[in-house]
Amino acid sequence: MYRRFGEVDAAKTSPLYERVAVALSESEEALRAIEAAPARKRHPTVILAALHDLALAGRAPSLAAAYAAADGDAAADAAIDTLLRMTDSVVAAAVRRQPRANEAGRCAVLYPAIAEAARRVGAQTVGLIDVGCSAGFNLQVDRVGITYSDGRSLGDPSSPVQLPASIVGDRPVPTRAIPEVVARVGVDLDPVDVTDAEEARWLRACLPPDQPELLARLEAETALAASAPPLLLRGDAVEVLPDAFARVPADALPVVTTTWALSHFPLENRLRFLHRLDEAAAGRPVAWVSAEGVGVAPTIPTLGDRRASGHSIIGLAVFGQSALHAEAVGRCWSQGRMLAWLAGA
């Protein structure tokens, strides 16, 4: 697993982690230390993040120095040494934490779909509810700047978080603005509070240390989220959603967003999730914007695409008191970095 991670996965993005992962795979002592963690917590993304967290916390200075110098050989030696000396600390962090892939880049997909949902309902204000929110970066969708490859832009051009996205096909993304956001609610089994220094450090630890551009963007995203922290609700989404809807003012349109979250739900829970949205629409319209793998989001058309096709479907569903209108408004790739808009203007 570690050799493959280094030679296949890390090789594409992080030369430093490529060297460290391969070195771990070649050390019998290191592998035995990793086996001290529960089987589901032995994956390289978890163990490498735990090691990085120790370096960021100042508890593994030699590893921190090697990472800062982007010295692959020194980092490999220091990672093995740290793992062997601090096995208990590495395992404890791995057990306690979840690997995080917080990317505000998903906002390039969410922004036009949320604006379209508001247009269809005639909403003047919206309340955002993000399921599987992690640190809640999706909830800042109206506060980031987005520039598409065709020259169009959305969001706040003065925001410290500026996101590029590529357009596939000849249909432009509409430039309609999201109405005023009056509620930001995140739902997650283990949400991340970016105002907590230790939790914010873990977000950094989940990124390879030799990716300064990603680290700089994460810091900007974290600062933006911390300047207007969302309300975070901990628990199973199906159980917590009624509370989340109650936090959205009665005159605002609740817009639930899911980005690659429903694939973690068994089918039964996906259907229960859908039922929760339908229940909430008994008193007012409710919108659901999704970016999920083909066939993952119930009721969202698949456009005839095959499952595991390498792209995801951007879905928009509007629940009313007596009707549900669900549509595939686009396709996207690479966690929202590329998208094809399909809906009419």
Short mmCIF file of C-alpha atoms in Angstrom, two decimals:
data_model
loop_
_atom_site.label_atom_id
_atom_site.label_comp_id
_atom_site.label_asym_id
_atom_site.label_seq_id
_atom_site.Cartn_x
_atom_site.Cartn_y
_atom_site.Cartn_z
CA MET A 1 0.00 0.00 0.00
CA TYR A 2 2.74 2.47 0.92
CA ARG A 3 4.85 1.70 -2.14
CA ARG A 4 1.86 2.11 -4.43
CA PHE A 5 0.85 5.34 -2.70
CA GLY A 6 4.35 6.73 -3.18
CA GLU A 7 4.97 5.58 -6.73
CA VAL A 8 1.47 6.15 -8.10
CA ASP A 9 -0.50 8.65 -6.00
CA ALA A 10 2.12 10.92 -4.42
CA ALA A 11 4.29 10.85 -7.53
CA LYS A 12 1.70 13.02 -9.28
CA THR A 13 1.63 15.78 -6.69
CA SER A 14 4.31 15.52 -3.99
CA PRO A 15 7.89 14.35 -4.66
CA LEU A 16 8.52 14.64 -0.92
CA TYR A 17 5.72 12.25 0.02
CA GLU A 18 6.72 9.95 -2.81
CA ARG A 19 10.14 9.52 -1.21
CA VAL A 20 8.78 9.23 2.35
CA ALA A 21 6.09 6.68 1.46
CA VAL A 22 8.52 4.46 -0.44
CA ALA A 23 11.01 4.66 2.44
CA LEU A 24 8.29 3.60 4.89
CA SER A 25 7.41 0.68 2.62
CA GLU A 26 11.03 -0.50 2.74
CA SER A 27 11.37 -0.35 6.52
CA GLU A 28 10.14 -3.43 8.38
CA GLU A 29 10.33 -1.52 11.67
CA ALA A 30 8.22 1.31 10.29
CA LEU A 31 5.61 -1.08 8.95
CA ARG A 32 5.39 -2.84 12.31
CA ALA A 33 4.88 0.53 13.99
CA ILE A 34 2.09 1.39 11.53
CA GLU A 35 0.42 -1.92 12.38
CA ALA A 36 -0.07 -0.59 15.91
CA ALA A 37 -2.91 1.48 14.44
CA PRO A 38 -6.31 -0.08 13.72
CA ALA A 39 -6.48 -1.49 10.18
CA ARG A 40 -8.75 1.29 8.93
CA LYS A 41 -6.28 3.92 10.19
CA ARG A 42 -3.12 2.59 8.51
CA HIS A 43 -3.59 4.29 5.16
CA PRO A 44 -0.70 6.55 4.09
CA THR A 45 -2.91 9.65 3.99
CA VAL A 46 -3.70 9.21 7.69
CA ILE A 47 -0.24 8.24 8.96
CA LEU A 48 1.53 10.92 6.90
CA ALA A 49 -0.92 13.54 8.17
CA ALA A 50 -0.29 12.41 11.76
CA LEU A 51 3.46 12.74 11.25
CA HIS A 52 3.04 16.15 9.61
CA ASP A 53 0.87 17.28 12.52
CA LEU A 54 3.65 16.40 14.98
CA ALA A 55 6.08 18.43 12.87
CA LEU A 56 3.74 21.43 12.72
CA ALA A 57 3.18 21.22 16.49
CA GLY A 58 6.93 21.48 17.12
CA ARG A 59 7.12 17.96 18.55
CA ALA A 60 9.25 16.55 15.70
CA PRO A 61 11.81 19.28 14.90
CA SER A 62 14.05 17.17 12.67
CA LEU A 63 11.08 16.16 10.55
CA ALA A 64 9.88 19.77 10.42
CA ALA A 65 13.31 20.92 9.25
CA ALA A 66 13.46 18.26 6.52
CA TYR A 67 9.97 19.16 5.35
CA ALA A 68 10.83 22.88 5.31
CA ALA A 69 13.90 22.14 3.20
CA ALA A 70 11.89 19.82 0.91
CA ASP A 71 14.75 17.33 1.31
CA GLY A 72 13.30 13.95 0.37
CA ASP A 73 16.09 11.79 1.75
CA ALA A 74 16.27 13.68 5.04
CA ALA A 75 12.47 13.66 5.31
CA ALA A 76 12.37 9.90 4.75
CA ASP A 77 14.93 9.29 7.51
CA ALA A 78 13.25 11.74 9.88
CA ALA A 79 9.78 10.30 9.21
CA ILE A 80 10.93 6.77 10.06
CA ASP A 81 12.78 8.01 13.15
CA THR A 82 9.74 10.01 14.33
CA LEU A 83 7.39 7.10 13.71
CA LEU A 84 9.57 4.70 15.71
CA ARG A 85 10.18 7.12 18.60
CA MET A 86 6.62 8.46 18.77
CA THR A 87 4.53 5.52 17.66
CA ASP A 88 1.94 6.08 20.37
CA SER A 89 1.50 9.75 19.42
CA VAL A 90 1.21 8.95 15.71
CA VAL A 91 -1.34 6.23 16.33
CA ALA A 92 -3.32 8.41 18.74
CA ALA A 93 -3.59 11.19 16.14
CA ALA A 94 -4.54 8.72 13.43
CA VAL A 95 -7.27 7.19 15.57
CA ARG A 96 -8.67 10.53 16.71
CA ARG A 97 -8.64 12.34 13.37
CA GLN A 98 -10.13 11.95 9.91
CA PRO A 99 -8.16 12.74 6.75
CA ARG A 100 -9.45 16.00 5.34
CA ALA A 101 -9.66 17.19 1.76
CA ASN A 102 -11.02 20.69 2.23
CA GLU A 103 -11.21 22.43 -1.10
CA ALA A 104 -13.10 25.66 -1.65
CA GLY A 105 -12.57 24.84 -5.35
CA ARG A 106 -15.94 23.10 -5.16
CA CYS A 107 -17.47 26.57 -4.98
CA ALA A 108 -16.95 26.96 -8.73
CA VAL A 109 -19.60 24.27 -9.18
CA LEU A 110 -21.86 25.28 -6.31
CA TYR A 111 -22.09 29.02 -6.96
CA PRO A 112 -23.98 29.01 -10.29
CA ALA A 113 -26.25 26.14 -9.17
CA ILE A 114 -27.22 27.89 -5.91
CA ALA A 115 -27.91 31.11 -7.82
CA GLU A 116 -30.05 29.15 -10.29
CA ALA A 117 -32.00 27.53 -7.45
CA ALA A 118 -32.77 30.95 -5.97
CA ARG A 119 -33.86 32.25 -9.39
CA ARG A 120 -36.27 29.40 -9.92
CA VAL A 121 -37.91 29.90 -6.55
CA GLY A 122 -37.78 33.70 -6.66
CA ALA A 123 -35.87 33.81 -3.37
CA GLN A 124 -34.42 37.09 -2.13
CA THR A 125 -32.38 35.42 0.63
CA VAL A 126 -30.96 31.92 1.11
CA GLY A 127 -29.78 29.79 4.00
CA LEU A 128 -26.99 27.36 3.18
CA ILE A 129 -26.87 23.89 4.75
CA ASP A 130 -23.79 21.87 3.77
CA VAL A 131 -23.93 18.13 4.47
CA GLY A 132 -20.52 16.58 5.09
CA CYS A 133 -19.22 20.08 5.70
CA SER A 134 -15.86 19.24 7.31
CA ALA A 135 -14.49 22.76 7.94
CA GLY A 136 -17.40 24.50 6.21
CA PHE A 137 -15.53 26.01 3.25
CA ASN A 138 -18.50 25.34 0.93
CA LEU A 139 -20.54 27.61 3.18
CA GLN A 140 -18.35 30.56 2.14
CA VAL A 141 -19.34 30.12 -1.52
CA ASP A 142 -20.64 33.68 -1.88
CA ARG A 143 -17.51 35.14 -0.28
CA VAL A 144 -14.89 33.76 -2.68
CA GLY A 145 -13.93 34.95 -6.15
CA ILE A 146 -14.24 32.53 -9.06
CA THR A 147 -12.77 33.04 -12.53
CA TYR A 148 -13.70 30.67 -15.33
CA SER A 149 -11.51 29.91 -18.31
CA ASP A 150 -13.91 31.71 -20.67
CA GLY A 151 -13.27 34.98 -18.83
CA ARG A 152 -16.50 35.06 -16.84
CA SER A 153 -16.36 35.54 -13.09
CA LEU A 154 -18.58 35.10 -10.08
CA GLY A 155 -18.42 35.99 -6.40
CA ASP A 156 -16.27 38.58 -4.70
CA PRO A 157 -13.36 39.87 -6.82
CA SER A 158 -11.74 41.36 -3.70
CA SER A 159 -11.86 38.12 -1.69
CA PRO A 160 -8.54 36.73 -0.39
CA VAL A 161 -9.65 33.39 -1.86
CA GLN A 162 -9.59 33.41 -5.66
CA LEU A 163 -10.40 30.20 -7.50
CA PRO A 164 -9.82 29.29 -11.15
CA ALA A 165 -12.02 26.79 -12.99
CA SER A 166 -11.99 25.47 -16.53
CA ILE A 167 -15.09 25.39 -18.72
CA VAL A 168 -15.67 22.34 -20.92
CA GLY A 169 -17.95 22.81 -23.92
CA ASP A 170 -19.40 25.98 -25.41
CA ARG A 171 -22.20 26.75 -22.96
CA PRO A 172 -21.16 29.49 -20.49
CA VAL A 173 -21.88 29.40 -16.78
CA PRO A 174 -24.54 32.01 -15.99
CA THR A 175 -23.24 35.00 -14.06
CA ARG A 176 -26.29 35.45 -11.85
CA ALA A 177 -25.34 36.36 -8.26
CA ILE A 178 -26.32 34.40 -5.18
CA PRO A 179 -28.82 36.39 -3.08
CA GLU A 180 -27.97 37.46 0.45
CA VAL A 181 -26.93 34.50 2.61
CA VAL A 182 -28.68 34.76 5.98
CA ALA A 183 -27.66 31.40 7.49
CA ARG A 184 -24.65 29.10 7.17
CA VAL A 185 -25.10 25.68 8.76
CA GLY A 186 -22.69 22.76 8.46
CA VAL A 187 -23.61 19.15 9.21
CA ASP A 188 -20.94 16.52 9.75
CA LEU A 189 -20.18 13.50 11.90
CA ASP A 190 -16.93 15.21 12.88
CA PRO A 191 -16.98 18.89 11.84
CA VAL A 192 -13.81 20.99 11.97
CA ASP A 193 -13.90 24.26 13.90
CA VAL A 194 -11.44 26.51 12.06
CA THR A 195 -11.35 28.90 15.02
CA ASP A 196 -9.68 26.15 17.06
CA ALA A 197 -5.90 26.32 16.50
CA GLU A 198 -5.37 22.58 16.90
CA GLU A 199 -8.11 21.68 14.44
CA ALA A 200 -6.90 24.29 11.94
CA ARG A 201 -3.40 22.80 12.23
CA TRP A 202 -4.79 19.37 11.35
CA LEU A 203 -6.16 20.78 8.10
CA ARG A 204 -2.64 21.90 7.21
CA ALA A 205 -1.26 18.53 8.26
CA CYS A 206 -3.48 16.81 5.70
CA LEU A 207 -1.68 18.61 2.87
CA PRO A 208 1.79 17.57 1.67
CA PRO A 209 4.40 19.97 3.09
CA ASP A 210 6.02 20.54 -0.32
CA GLN A 211 2.90 22.16 -1.80
CA PRO A 212 3.27 25.84 -0.78
CA GLU A 213 0.53 27.06 -3.14
CA LEU A 214 -2.01 24.66 -1.64
CA LEU A 215 -0.90 25.57 1.88
CA ALA A 216 -1.23 29.30 1.13
CA ARG A 217 -4.71 28.82 -0.29
CA LEU A 218 -5.74 26.70 2.67
CA GLU A 219 -4.60 29.42 5.06
CA ALA A 220 -6.61 32.00 3.11
CA GLU A 221 -9.67 29.73 3.10
CA THR A 222 -9.30 29.06 6.82
CA ALA A 223 -9.01 32.76 7.62
CA LEU A 224 -12.07 33.53 5.49
CA ALA A 225 -14.15 30.85 7.23
CA ALA A 226 -12.93 31.97 10.66
CA SER A 227 -14.02 35.55 9.94
CA ALA A 228 -17.66 34.39 9.70
CA PRO A 229 -17.77 30.96 11.34
CA PRO A 230 -20.71 28.80 10.30
CA LEU A 231 -22.93 27.01 12.77
CA LEU A 232 -21.63 23.43 12.97
CA LEU A 233 -24.01 20.61 13.86
CA ARG A 234 -22.40 17.31 14.79
CA GLY A 235 -24.18 14.08 13.95
CA ASP A 236 -25.73 11.89 11.30
CA ALA A 237 -27.12 14.08 8.52
CA VAL A 238 -30.47 12.31 8.34
CA GLU A 239 -31.03 12.87 12.05
CA VAL A 240 -29.63 16.41 12.22
CA LEU A 241 -31.24 17.92 9.10
CA PRO A 242 -34.51 18.96 10.83
CA ASP A 243 -32.47 21.02 13.31
CA ALA A 244 -30.49 22.52 10.43
CA PHE A 245 -33.65 23.58 8.60
CA ALA A 246 -34.91 25.18 11.81
CA ARG A 247 -31.84 27.46 11.82
CA VAL A 248 -32.79 29.01 8.45
CA PRO A 249 -35.15 32.03 8.76
CA ALA A 250 -38.68 31.33 7.60
CA ASP A 251 -38.53 33.85 4.73
CA ALA A 252 -35.28 32.42 3.28
CA LEU A 253 -34.83 29.55 0.84
CA PRO A 254 -32.96 26.65 2.47
CA VAL A 255 -30.36 25.34 0.01
CA VAL A 256 -28.83 22.00 1.00
CA THR A 257 -25.50 21.22 -0.66
CA THR A 258 -23.71 17.88 -0.94
CA THR A 259 -20.35 17.49 -2.67
CA TRP A 260 -19.18 13.89 -2.90
CA ALA A 261 -20.80 13.22 0.48
CA LEU A 262 -23.66 10.87 -0.41
CA SER A 263 -21.31 8.16 -1.67
CA HIS A 264 -20.51 7.53 2.01
CA PHE A 265 -24.20 6.85 2.72
CA PRO A 266 -25.78 3.43 2.20
CA LEU A 267 -28.64 3.56 -0.30
CA GLU A 268 -31.24 3.38 2.47
CA ASN A 269 -29.81 6.51 4.09
CA ARG A 270 -29.68 8.36 0.77
CA LEU A 271 -33.40 7.74 0.40
CA ARG A 272 -34.01 8.84 4.00
CA PHE A 273 -31.98 11.99 3.26
CA LEU A 274 -34.28 12.66 0.31
CA HIS A 275 -37.31 12.12 2.54
CA ARG A 276 -35.98 14.70 5.00
CA LEU A 277 -35.81 17.29 2.22
CA ASP A 278 -39.35 16.44 1.17
CA GLU A 279 -40.57 16.77 4.77
CA ALA A 280 -38.94 20.19 5.12
CA ALA A 281 -40.70 21.35 1.95
CA ALA A 282 -44.11 20.95 3.57
CA GLY A 283 -43.94 24.54 4.77
CA ARG A 284 -41.74 26.26 2.17
CA PRO A 285 -39.68 25.44 -0.92
CA VAL A 286 -36.36 23.66 -0.36
CA ALA A 287 -33.50 23.36 -2.85
CA TRP A 288 -30.78 20.73 -3.04
CA VAL A 289 -27.59 21.31 -5.02
CA SER A 290 -25.34 18.28 -5.46
CA ALA A 291 -22.07 17.27 -7.05
CA GLU A 292 -21.98 13.50 -6.82
CA GLY A 293 -20.79 10.55 -8.84
CA VAL A 294 -23.02 9.31 -11.63
CA GLY A 295 -26.04 7.56 -10.14
CA VAL A 296 -25.20 8.43 -6.52
CA ALA A 297 -27.73 11.24 -5.92
CA PRO A 298 -31.31 9.90 -5.86
CA THR A 299 -33.72 11.49 -8.40
CA ILE A 300 -30.92 13.38 -10.22
CA PRO A 301 -30.83 12.27 -13.89
CA THR A 302 -27.65 10.52 -15.04
CA LEU A 303 -27.89 11.79 -18.63
CA GLY A 304 -27.20 8.26 -19.80
CA ASP A 305 -23.68 8.43 -18.34
CA ARG A 306 -22.12 5.29 -16.93
CA ARG A 307 -21.19 4.86 -13.29
CA ALA A 308 -17.48 5.23 -12.48
CA SER A 309 -17.13 7.24 -15.68
CA GLY A 310 -14.57 9.63 -14.20
CA HIS A 311 -16.87 12.63 -13.83
CA SER A 312 -19.69 13.73 -11.56
CA ILE A 313 -23.15 15.12 -12.13
CA ILE A 314 -24.11 18.59 -10.91
CA GLY A 315 -27.69 18.24 -9.73
CA LEU A 316 -30.38 20.75 -8.83
CA ALA A 317 -33.59 19.65 -7.15
CA VAL A 318 -36.36 21.96 -5.96
CA PHE A 319 -38.90 20.53 -3.54
CA GLY A 320 -42.31 22.21 -3.33
CA GLN A 321 -45.42 21.43 -1.36
CA SER A 322 -46.77 19.19 -4.12
CA ALA A 323 -43.95 18.64 -6.59
CA LEU A 324 -40.28 17.79 -7.02
CA HIS A 325 -38.32 19.09 -9.98
CA ALA A 326 -34.89 17.46 -10.31
CA GLU A 327 -32.44 18.24 -13.09
CA ALA A 328 -28.84 17.59 -14.05
CA VAL A 329 -27.49 21.09 -14.69
CA GLY A 330 -23.93 20.08 -15.50
CA ARG A 331 -21.00 17.71 -15.30
CA CYS A 332 -17.74 18.29 -13.43
CA TRP A 333 -14.29 16.77 -13.07
CA SER A 334 -11.38 17.01 -10.61
CA GLN A 335 -13.46 18.06 -7.60
CA GLY A 336 -14.93 21.02 -9.44
CA ARG A 337 -11.83 22.35 -11.18
CA MET A 338 -13.46 21.60 -14.54
CA LEU A 339 -17.14 21.80 -15.37
CA ALA A 340 -19.56 21.70 -18.25
CA TRP A 341 -22.74 23.70 -17.71
CA LEU A 342 -25.83 22.17 -19.32
CA ALA A 343 -28.85 24.06 -18.00
CA GLY A 344 -30.55 26.73 -20.06
CA ALA A 345 -29.89 30.37 -19.30
#
